[in-house]
CSV table of C-alpha atoms in Angstrom, one decimal:
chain,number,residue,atom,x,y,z
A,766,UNK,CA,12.4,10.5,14.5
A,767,UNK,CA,9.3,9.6,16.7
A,768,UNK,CA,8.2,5.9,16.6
A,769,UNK,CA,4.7,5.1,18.1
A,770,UNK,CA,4.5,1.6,19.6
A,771,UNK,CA,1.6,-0.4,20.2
A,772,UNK,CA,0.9,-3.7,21.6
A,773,UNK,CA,-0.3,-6.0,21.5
A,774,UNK,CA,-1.3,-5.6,17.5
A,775,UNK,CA,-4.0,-8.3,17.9
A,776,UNK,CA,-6.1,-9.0,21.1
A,777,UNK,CA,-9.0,-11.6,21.1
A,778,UNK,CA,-10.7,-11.7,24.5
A,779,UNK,CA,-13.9,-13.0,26.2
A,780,UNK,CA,-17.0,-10.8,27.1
A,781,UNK,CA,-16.4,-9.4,30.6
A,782,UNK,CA,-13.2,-9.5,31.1
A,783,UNK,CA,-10.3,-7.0,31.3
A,784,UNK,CA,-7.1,-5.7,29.3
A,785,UNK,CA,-5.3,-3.4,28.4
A,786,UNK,CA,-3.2,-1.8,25.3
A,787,UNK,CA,-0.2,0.1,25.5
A,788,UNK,CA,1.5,3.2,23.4
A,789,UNK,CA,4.8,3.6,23.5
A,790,UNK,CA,7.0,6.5,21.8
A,791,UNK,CA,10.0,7.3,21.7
A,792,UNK,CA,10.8,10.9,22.1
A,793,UNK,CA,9.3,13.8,24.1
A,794,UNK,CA,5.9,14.6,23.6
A,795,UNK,CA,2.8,16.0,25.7
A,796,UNK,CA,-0.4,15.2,23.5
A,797,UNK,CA,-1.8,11.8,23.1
A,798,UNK,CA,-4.5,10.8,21.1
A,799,UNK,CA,-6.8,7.3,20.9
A,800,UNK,CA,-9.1,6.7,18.0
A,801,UNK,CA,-11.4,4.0,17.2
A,802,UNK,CA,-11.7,2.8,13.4
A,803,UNK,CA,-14.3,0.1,12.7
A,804,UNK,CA,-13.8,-2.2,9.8
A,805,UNK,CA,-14.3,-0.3,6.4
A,806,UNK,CA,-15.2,3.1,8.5
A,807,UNK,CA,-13.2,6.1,9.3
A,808,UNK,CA,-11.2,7.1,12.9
A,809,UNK,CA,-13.2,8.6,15.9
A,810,UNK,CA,-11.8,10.2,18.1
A,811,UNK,CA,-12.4,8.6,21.6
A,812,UNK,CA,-9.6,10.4,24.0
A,813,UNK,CA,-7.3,13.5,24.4
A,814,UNK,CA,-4.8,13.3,26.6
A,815,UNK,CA,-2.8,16.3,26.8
A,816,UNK,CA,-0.6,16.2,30.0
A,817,UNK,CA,1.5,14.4,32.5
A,818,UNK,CA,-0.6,12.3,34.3
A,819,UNK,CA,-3.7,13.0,32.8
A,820,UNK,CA,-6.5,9.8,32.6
A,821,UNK,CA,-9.9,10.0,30.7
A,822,UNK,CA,-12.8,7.6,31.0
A,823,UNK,CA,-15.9,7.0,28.8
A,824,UNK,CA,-18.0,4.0,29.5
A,825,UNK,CA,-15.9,0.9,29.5
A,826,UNK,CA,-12.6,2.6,28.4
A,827,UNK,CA,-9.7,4.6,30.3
A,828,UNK,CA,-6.8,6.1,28.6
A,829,UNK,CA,-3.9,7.3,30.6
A,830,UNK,CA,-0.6,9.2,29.9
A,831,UNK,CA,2.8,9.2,31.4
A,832,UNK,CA,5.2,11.6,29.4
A,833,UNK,CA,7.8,10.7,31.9
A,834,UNK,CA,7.8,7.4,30.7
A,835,UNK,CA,6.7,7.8,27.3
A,836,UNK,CA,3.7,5.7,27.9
A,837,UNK,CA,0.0,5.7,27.3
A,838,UNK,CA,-2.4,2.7,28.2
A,839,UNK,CA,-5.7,2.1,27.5
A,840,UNK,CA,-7.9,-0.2,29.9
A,841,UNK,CA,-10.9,-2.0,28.8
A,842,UNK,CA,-12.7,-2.8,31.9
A,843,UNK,CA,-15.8,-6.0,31.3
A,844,UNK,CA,-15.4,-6.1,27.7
A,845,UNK,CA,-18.6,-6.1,25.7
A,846,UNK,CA,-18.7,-7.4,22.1
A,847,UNK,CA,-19.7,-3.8,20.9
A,848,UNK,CA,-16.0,-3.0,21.6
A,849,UNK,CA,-14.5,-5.0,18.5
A,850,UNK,CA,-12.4,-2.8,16.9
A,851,UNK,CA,-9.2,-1.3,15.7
A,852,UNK,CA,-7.8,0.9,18.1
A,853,UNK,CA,-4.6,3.7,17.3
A,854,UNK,CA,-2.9,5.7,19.4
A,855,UNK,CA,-1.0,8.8,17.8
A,856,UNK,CA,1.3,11.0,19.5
A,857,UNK,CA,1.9,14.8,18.7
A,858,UNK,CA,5.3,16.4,18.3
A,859,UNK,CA,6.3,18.6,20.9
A,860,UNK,CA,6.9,22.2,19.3
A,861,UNK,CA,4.2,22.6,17.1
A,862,UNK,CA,5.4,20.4,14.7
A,863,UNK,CA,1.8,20.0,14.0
A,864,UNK,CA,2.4,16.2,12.7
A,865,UNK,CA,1.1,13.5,14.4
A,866,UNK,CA,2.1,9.8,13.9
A,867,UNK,CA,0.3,6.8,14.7
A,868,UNK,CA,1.0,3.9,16.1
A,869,UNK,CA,0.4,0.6,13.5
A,870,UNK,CA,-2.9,0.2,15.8
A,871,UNK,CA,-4.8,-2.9,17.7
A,872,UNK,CA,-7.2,-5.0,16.1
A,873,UNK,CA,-9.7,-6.3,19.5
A,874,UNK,CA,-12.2,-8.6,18.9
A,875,UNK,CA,-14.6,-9.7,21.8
A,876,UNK,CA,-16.1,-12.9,21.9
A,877,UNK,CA,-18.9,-13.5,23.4
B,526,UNK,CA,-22.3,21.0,10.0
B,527,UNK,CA,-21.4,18.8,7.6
B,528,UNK,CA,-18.0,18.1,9.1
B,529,UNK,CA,-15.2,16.7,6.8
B,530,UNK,CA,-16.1,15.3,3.4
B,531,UNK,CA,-13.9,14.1,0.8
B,532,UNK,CA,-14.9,13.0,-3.1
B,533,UNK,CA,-14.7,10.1,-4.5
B,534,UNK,CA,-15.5,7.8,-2.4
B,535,UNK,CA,-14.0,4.4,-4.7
B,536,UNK,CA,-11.5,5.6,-7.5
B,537,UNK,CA,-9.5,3.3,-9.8
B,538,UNK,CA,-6.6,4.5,-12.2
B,539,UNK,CA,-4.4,2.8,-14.2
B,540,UNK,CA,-0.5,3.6,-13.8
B,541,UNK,CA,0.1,7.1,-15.1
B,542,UNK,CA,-3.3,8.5,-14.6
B,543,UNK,CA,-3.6,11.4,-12.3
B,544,UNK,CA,-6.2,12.9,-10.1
B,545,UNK,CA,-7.2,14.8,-7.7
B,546,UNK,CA,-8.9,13.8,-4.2
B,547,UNK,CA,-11.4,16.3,-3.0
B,548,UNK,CA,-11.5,17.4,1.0
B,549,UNK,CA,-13.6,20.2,2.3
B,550,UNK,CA,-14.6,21.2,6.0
B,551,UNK,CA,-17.4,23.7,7.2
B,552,UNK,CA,-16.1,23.7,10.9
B,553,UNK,CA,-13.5,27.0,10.1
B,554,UNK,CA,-10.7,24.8,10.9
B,555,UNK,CA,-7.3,26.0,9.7
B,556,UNK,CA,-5.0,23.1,10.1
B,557,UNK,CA,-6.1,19.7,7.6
B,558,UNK,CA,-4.3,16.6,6.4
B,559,UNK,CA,-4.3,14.1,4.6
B,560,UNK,CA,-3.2,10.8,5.6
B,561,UNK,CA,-2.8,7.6,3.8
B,562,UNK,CA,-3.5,4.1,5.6
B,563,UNK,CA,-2.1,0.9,4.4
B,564,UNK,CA,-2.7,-2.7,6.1
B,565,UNK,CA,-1.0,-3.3,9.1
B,566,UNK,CA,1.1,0.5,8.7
B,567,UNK,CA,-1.5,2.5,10.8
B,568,UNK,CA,-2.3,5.7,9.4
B,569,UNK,CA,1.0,8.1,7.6
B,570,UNK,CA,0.9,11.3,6.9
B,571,UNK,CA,1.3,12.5,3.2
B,572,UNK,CA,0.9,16.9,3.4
B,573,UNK,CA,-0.5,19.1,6.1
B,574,UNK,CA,-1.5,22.3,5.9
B,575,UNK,CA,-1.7,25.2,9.2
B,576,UNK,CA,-3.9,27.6,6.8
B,577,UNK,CA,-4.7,28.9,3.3
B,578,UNK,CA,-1.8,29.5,1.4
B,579,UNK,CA,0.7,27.2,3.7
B,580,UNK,CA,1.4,24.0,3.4
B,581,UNK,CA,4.4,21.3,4.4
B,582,UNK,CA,5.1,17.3,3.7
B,583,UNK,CA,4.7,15.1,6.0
B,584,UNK,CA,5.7,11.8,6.6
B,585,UNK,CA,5.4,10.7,2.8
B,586,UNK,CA,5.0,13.0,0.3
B,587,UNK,CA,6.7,11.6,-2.4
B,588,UNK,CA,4.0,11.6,-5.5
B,589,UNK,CA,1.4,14.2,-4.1
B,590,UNK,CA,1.0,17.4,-4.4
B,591,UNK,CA,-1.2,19.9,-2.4
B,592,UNK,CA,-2.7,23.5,-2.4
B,593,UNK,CA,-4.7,25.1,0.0
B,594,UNK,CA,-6.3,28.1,-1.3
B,595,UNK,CA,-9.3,28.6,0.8
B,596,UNK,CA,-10.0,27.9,4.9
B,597,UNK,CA,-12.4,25.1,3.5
B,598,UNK,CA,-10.4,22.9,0.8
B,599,UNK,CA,-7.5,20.9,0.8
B,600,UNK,CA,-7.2,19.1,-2.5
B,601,UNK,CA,-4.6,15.9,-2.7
B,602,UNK,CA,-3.4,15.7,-6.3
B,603,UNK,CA,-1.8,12.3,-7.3
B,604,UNK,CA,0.2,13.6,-10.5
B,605,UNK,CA,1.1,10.5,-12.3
B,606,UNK,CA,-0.7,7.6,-10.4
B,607,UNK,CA,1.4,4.2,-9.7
B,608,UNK,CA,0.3,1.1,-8.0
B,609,UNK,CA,2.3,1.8,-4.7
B,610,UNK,CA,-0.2,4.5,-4.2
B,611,UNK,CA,-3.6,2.2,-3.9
B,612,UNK,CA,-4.4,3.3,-0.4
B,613,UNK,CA,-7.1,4.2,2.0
B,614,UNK,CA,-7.0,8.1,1.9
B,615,UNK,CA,-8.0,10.3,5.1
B,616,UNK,CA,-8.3,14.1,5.0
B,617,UNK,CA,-8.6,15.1,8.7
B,618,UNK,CA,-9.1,18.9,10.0
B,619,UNK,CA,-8.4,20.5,13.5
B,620,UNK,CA,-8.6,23.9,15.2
B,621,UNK,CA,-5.6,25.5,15.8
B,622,UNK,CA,-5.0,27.9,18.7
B,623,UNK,CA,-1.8,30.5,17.7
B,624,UNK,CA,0.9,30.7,20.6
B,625,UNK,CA,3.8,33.4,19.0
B,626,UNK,CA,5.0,31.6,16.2
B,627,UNK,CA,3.9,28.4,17.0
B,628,UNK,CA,0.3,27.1,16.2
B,629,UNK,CA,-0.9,24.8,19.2
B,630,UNK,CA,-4.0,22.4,18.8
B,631,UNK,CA,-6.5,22.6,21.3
B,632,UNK,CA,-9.0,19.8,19.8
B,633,UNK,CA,-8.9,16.2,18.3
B,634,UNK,CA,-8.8,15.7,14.7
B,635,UNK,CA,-11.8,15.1,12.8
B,636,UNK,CA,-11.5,12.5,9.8
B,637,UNK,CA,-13.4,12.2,6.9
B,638,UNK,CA,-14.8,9.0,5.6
B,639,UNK,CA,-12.0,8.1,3.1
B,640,UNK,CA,-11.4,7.4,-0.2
B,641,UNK,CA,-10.8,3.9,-1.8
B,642,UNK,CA,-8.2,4.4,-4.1
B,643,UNK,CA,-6.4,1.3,-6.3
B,644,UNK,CA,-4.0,1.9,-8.9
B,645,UNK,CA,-3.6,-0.5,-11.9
């Protein structure tokens, strides 16, 4: 059975600074994805990763994948308070399993 | 494009009641889900469906029902409605690539806005 990991479940941080999140699951799998959900609002999708290695940036945020170590991180580089949020990873199956489960997600607040 | 849209958007039953949650996509995608998210749980998912006329359970089915008749709908039917079902649901759709036997997604998944649902 997969398990998706995340931590830390709650991160309050100051404006400008730096952090980072992790995924961790625990069995084989080459598809990542990050999503963003704002209070009371649906997921958006902010990253794909879909192989060993691969690392995605948009503005303020990089996501990264290592399969090899079942790992996923994403860094948030000079936090802004626009970034306060509830972030999920979710991993895909390997084999076309076609289900994805999600980690129980981070709740980030920014303060300015 | 519209996208994904799902009706209602607040519903309240009382224990017994059943329903049905309404999803619909205009993108042509054949795989859609639906999902149900609970405080602090993340997002689990409930049925999934790789085209019309196929569907499977996913994480939690226990309760729902599904059908998917057409490329565009994917209904979620709560058949007798009890309190351990008030939930947040998602319906989410993605395009699906076919490898051999074995669909393969090549695109994130797109969520709709949710539905509210408590049960009494």
């Amino acid at each position: 059975e997969l398990k998706v990991e995340q931590n830390p479940l709650f991160l309050s941080m100051q404006e400008g600074k730096n952090y980072t999140i992790y995924c961790n699951y625990s069995t084989t799998s080459d598809r990542l994805y990050w999503y963003r959900q704002d209070p009371g609002k649906s997921l958006e999708s902010l990253f794909v990763l879909l192989s060993n290695g691969a690392v995605k940036q948009e503005g303020r945020l990089m996501a990264s994948l290592d399969t090899k170590a079942r790992l996923s991180t994403l860094h948030i580089t000079a936090a802004v308070h626009d970034l306060s949020a509830t972030y999920f990873c979710a991993v895909d199956l390997r084999g076309g399993s076609e289900k994805l489960v999600f980690g129980k997600g981070t709740k980030l607040t920014v303060n300015p | 494009n519209a996208g994904v849209t799902q009706t209602p958007k607040f519903q309240v039953l009382k224990t017994g009641q059943s329903m049905t949650l309404q999803c619909a996509q205009d993108m042509n995608h054949e795989y859609m889900s639906w999902y149900r998210q609970d405080p602090g749980m993340g997002l689990r998912l409930i049925h999934y469906s790789v085209g019309a006329g196929i569907t499977d359970q996913g994480e939690v089915p226990n309760g729902y029902n599904v059908s998917r008749s057409t490329t565009e709908d994917f209904p979620l039917r709560l058949l007798s409605a009890a309190p351990s079902q008030t939930s947040v649901y998602f319906c989410a759709s993605r395009e699906d690539r076919l490898a051999g036997d074995l669909p393969l997604p090549t695109d994130t998944q797109y969520f709709g806005p949710g539905t509210r649902l408590t049960v009494l």
